[in-house]
Coordinates of N, CA and C in Angstrom, one line a residue:
M1 N -37.0 6.3 20.5 CA -36.2 7.2 19.7 C -35.0 6.4 19.2
N2 N -34.7 6.6 17.9 CA -33.6 5.9 17.3 C -32.4 6.8 17.1
P3 N -31.3 6.5 17.9 CA -30.2 7.4 17.7 C -29.5 7.1 16.4
Q4 N -29.1 8.1 15.7 CA -28.4 8.0 14.4 C -26.9 7.8 14.7
V5 N -26.3 6.9 13.9 CA -24.9 6.7 14.0 C -24.3 7.5 12.9
L6 N -23.4 8.4 13.2 CA -22.7 9.1 12.2 C -21.3 8.5 11.9
V7 N -21.1 8.2 10.7 CA -19.8 7.6 10.3 C -19.1 8.7 9.5
P8 N -17.9 9.0 10.0 CA -17.1 10.0 9.2 C -16.7 9.5 7.8
V9 N -16.8 10.4 6.9 CA -16.4 10.1 5.5 C -15.0 10.7 5.4
V10 N -14.1 9.8 4.9 CA -12.7 10.2 4.7 C -12.4 10.1 3.3
F11 N -11.9 11.2 2.7 CA -11.5 11.2 1.3 C -10.0 11.1 1.2
I12 N -9.6 10.1 0.4 CA -8.1 10.0 0.2 C -7.8 10.0 -1.3
D13 N -6.6 10.5 -1.6 CA -6.3 10.6 -3.0 C -5.7 9.2 -3.4
E14 N -5.4 9.1 -4.7 CA -4.9 7.9 -5.3 C -3.6 7.5 -4.6
K15 N -2.7 8.4 -4.4 CA -1.4 8.1 -3.8 C -1.6 7.5 -2.4
Q16 N -2.5 8.1 -1.6 CA -2.7 7.5 -0.2 C -3.4 6.1 -0.4
A17 N -4.3 6.0 -1.3 CA -5.0 4.7 -1.5 C -4.0 3.6 -1.9
F18 N -3.1 4.0 -2.8 CA -2.1 3.1 -3.3 C -1.2 2.6 -2.1
R19 N -0.7 3.6 -1.3 CA 0.1 3.3 -0.2 C -0.5 2.4 0.8
M20 N -1.8 2.6 1.1 CA -2.5 1.8 2.1 C -2.7 0.4 1.5
R21 N -3.1 0.2 0.3 CA -3.3 -1.1 -0.3 C -2.0 -1.9 -0.4
F22 N -1.0 -1.2 -0.9 CA 0.3 -1.9 -1.1 C 0.8 -2.4 0.3
Q23 N 0.8 -1.5 1.3 CA 1.4 -1.9 2.6 C 0.6 -3.1 3.2
H24 N -0.7 -3.0 3.1 CA -1.6 -4.1 3.6 C -1.3 -5.4 2.9
S25 N -1.2 -5.3 1.5 CA -0.9 -6.6 0.8 C 0.5 -7.1 1.0
L26 N 1.5 -6.3 1.1 CA 2.8 -6.7 1.4 C 2.9 -7.3 2.8
R27 N 2.3 -6.7 3.8 CA 2.3 -7.3 5.1 C 1.6 -8.6 5.1
H28 N 0.5 -8.8 4.5 CA -0.2 -10.0 4.4 C 0.7 -11.1 3.8
C29 N 1.3 -10.8 2.7 CA 2.2 -11.7 2.0 C 3.3 -12.2 3.0
V30 N 3.9 -11.3 3.7 CA 5.0 -11.6 4.6 C 4.5 -12.5 5.7
E31 N 3.3 -12.2 6.2 CA 2.7 -12.9 7.3 C 2.4 -14.4 6.9
R32 N 2.2 -14.6 5.6 CA 2.0 -15.9 5.1 C 3.2 -16.7 4.8
G33 N 4.4 -16.1 5.1 CA 5.6 -16.8 5.0 C 6.5 -16.5 3.8
F34 N 6.1 -15.6 3.0 CA 6.9 -15.2 1.8 C 7.8 -14.1 2.2
S35 N 8.9 -14.0 1.5 CA 9.9 -12.9 1.8 C 9.4 -11.6 1.1
V36 N 9.9 -10.5 1.6 CA 9.6 -9.2 1.0 C 10.1 -9.2 -0.5
E37 N 11.3 -9.8 -0.7 CA 11.9 -9.8 -2.0 C 11.0 -10.6 -3.0
E38 N 10.4 -11.7 -2.5 CA 9.5 -12.5 -3.4 C 8.2 -11.7 -3.7
C39 N 7.7 -10.9 -2.8 CA 6.4 -10.3 -3.0 C 6.4 -8.9 -3.5
F40 N 7.4 -8.1 -3.3 CA 7.4 -6.7 -3.5 C 7.0 -6.3 -5.0
G41 N 7.7 -6.9 -5.9 CA 7.4 -6.5 -7.3 C 6.1 -7.0 -7.8
I42 N 5.6 -8.2 -7.4 CA 4.3 -8.7 -7.8 C 3.2 -7.8 -7.2
I43 N 3.3 -7.5 -5.9 CA 2.3 -6.7 -5.3 C 2.3 -5.2 -5.9
W44 N 3.5 -4.7 -6.2 CA 3.6 -3.4 -6.8 C 2.8 -3.4 -8.1
E45 N 3.1 -4.4 -8.9 CA 2.4 -4.4 -10.2 C 0.9 -4.6 -10.1
E46 N 0.5 -5.5 -9.2 CA -1.0 -5.7 -8.9 C -1.7 -4.4 -8.4
T47 N -1.0 -3.7 -7.6 CA -1.6 -2.5 -7.0 C -1.7 -1.4 -8.1
L48 N -0.7 -1.3 -9.0 CA -0.7 -0.4 -10.1 C -1.9 -0.7 -11.0
E49 N -2.2 -2.0 -11.2 CA -3.3 -2.3 -12.0 C -4.7 -1.9 -11.4
Q50 N -4.7 -1.8 -10.1 CA -5.9 -1.4 -9.4 C -6.1 0.1 -9.2
I51 N -4.9 0.8 -9.0 CA -5.0 2.2 -8.7 C -4.0 2.9 -9.6
D52 N -4.6 3.8 -10.5 CA -3.8 4.5 -11.5 C -3.0 5.7 -10.8
L53 N -1.7 5.7 -11.0 CA -0.9 6.8 -10.5 C -0.3 7.6 -11.6
S54 N 0.0 8.8 -11.3 CA 0.8 9.6 -12.3 C 2.3 9.1 -12.2
D55 N 3.1 9.4 -13.2 CA 4.4 8.9 -13.2 C 5.2 9.5 -12.1
S56 N 5.0 10.7 -11.7 CA 5.7 11.3 -10.6 C 5.3 10.7 -9.3
D57 N 4.0 10.4 -9.1 CA 3.6 9.8 -7.9 C 4.1 8.3 -7.8
E58 N 4.1 7.6 -8.9 CA 4.6 6.3 -8.9 C 6.1 6.3 -8.5
H59 N 6.9 7.2 -9.1 CA 8.3 7.3 -8.8 C 8.5 7.5 -7.3
A60 N 7.8 8.5 -6.8 CA 8.0 8.9 -5.4 C 7.5 7.8 -4.5
L61 N 6.4 7.1 -4.8 CA 6.0 6.0 -3.9 C 6.9 4.8 -4.0
F62 N 7.5 4.5 -5.1 CA 8.3 3.4 -5.2 C 9.5 3.5 -4.2
S63 N 10.1 4.6 -4.2 CA 11.2 4.9 -3.3 C 10.7 4.8 -1.8
E64 N 9.6 5.4 -1.6 CA 9.0 5.4 -0.2 C 8.7 4.0 0.2
M65 N 8.1 3.2 -0.6 CA 7.7 1.8 -0.2 C 8.9 0.9 0.0
I66 N 10.0 1.2 -0.8 CA 11.2 0.4 -0.6 C 11.8 0.8 0.8
D67 N 11.8 2.0 1.1 CA 12.3 2.5 2.5 C 11.4 1.9 3.6
W68 N 10.1 2.0 3.4 CA 9.1 1.4 4.3 C 9.4 0.0 4.6
A69 N 9.5 -0.8 3.5 CA 9.7 -2.3 3.6 C 11.0 -2.6 4.4
R70 N 12.0 -1.8 4.1 CA 13.3 -2.0 4.8 C 13.2 -1.7 6.3
N71 N 12.6 -0.6 6.6 CA 12.5 -0.2 8.0 C 11.4 -0.9 8.8
V72 N 10.4 -1.4 8.2 CA 9.3 -2.0 8.9 C 9.3 -3.5 8.8
L73 N 9.4 -4.0 7.7 CA 9.3 -5.5 7.5 C 10.6 -6.2 7.6
L74 N 11.7 -5.6 7.3 CA 13.0 -6.3 7.3 C 13.8 -6.1 8.6
R75 N 13.2 -5.7 9.6 CA 13.9 -5.5 10.9 C 14.1 -6.8 11.6

């Protein structure tokens, strides 16, 4: 008998996808020795090229990601 492995399917919206990709990329950049200030803008633009956001989502996430970087990466 072959047991089937069930893998949950998780649907995320563009805002959540952007948040996850941006945070992952910025953490990786900092781990490689770059400063948050060096990486933030570049990673922001690269992520926007990959994931299309509405203007309101972009504005909300920009403030959220600045706060996240300050509180998580700059401690």
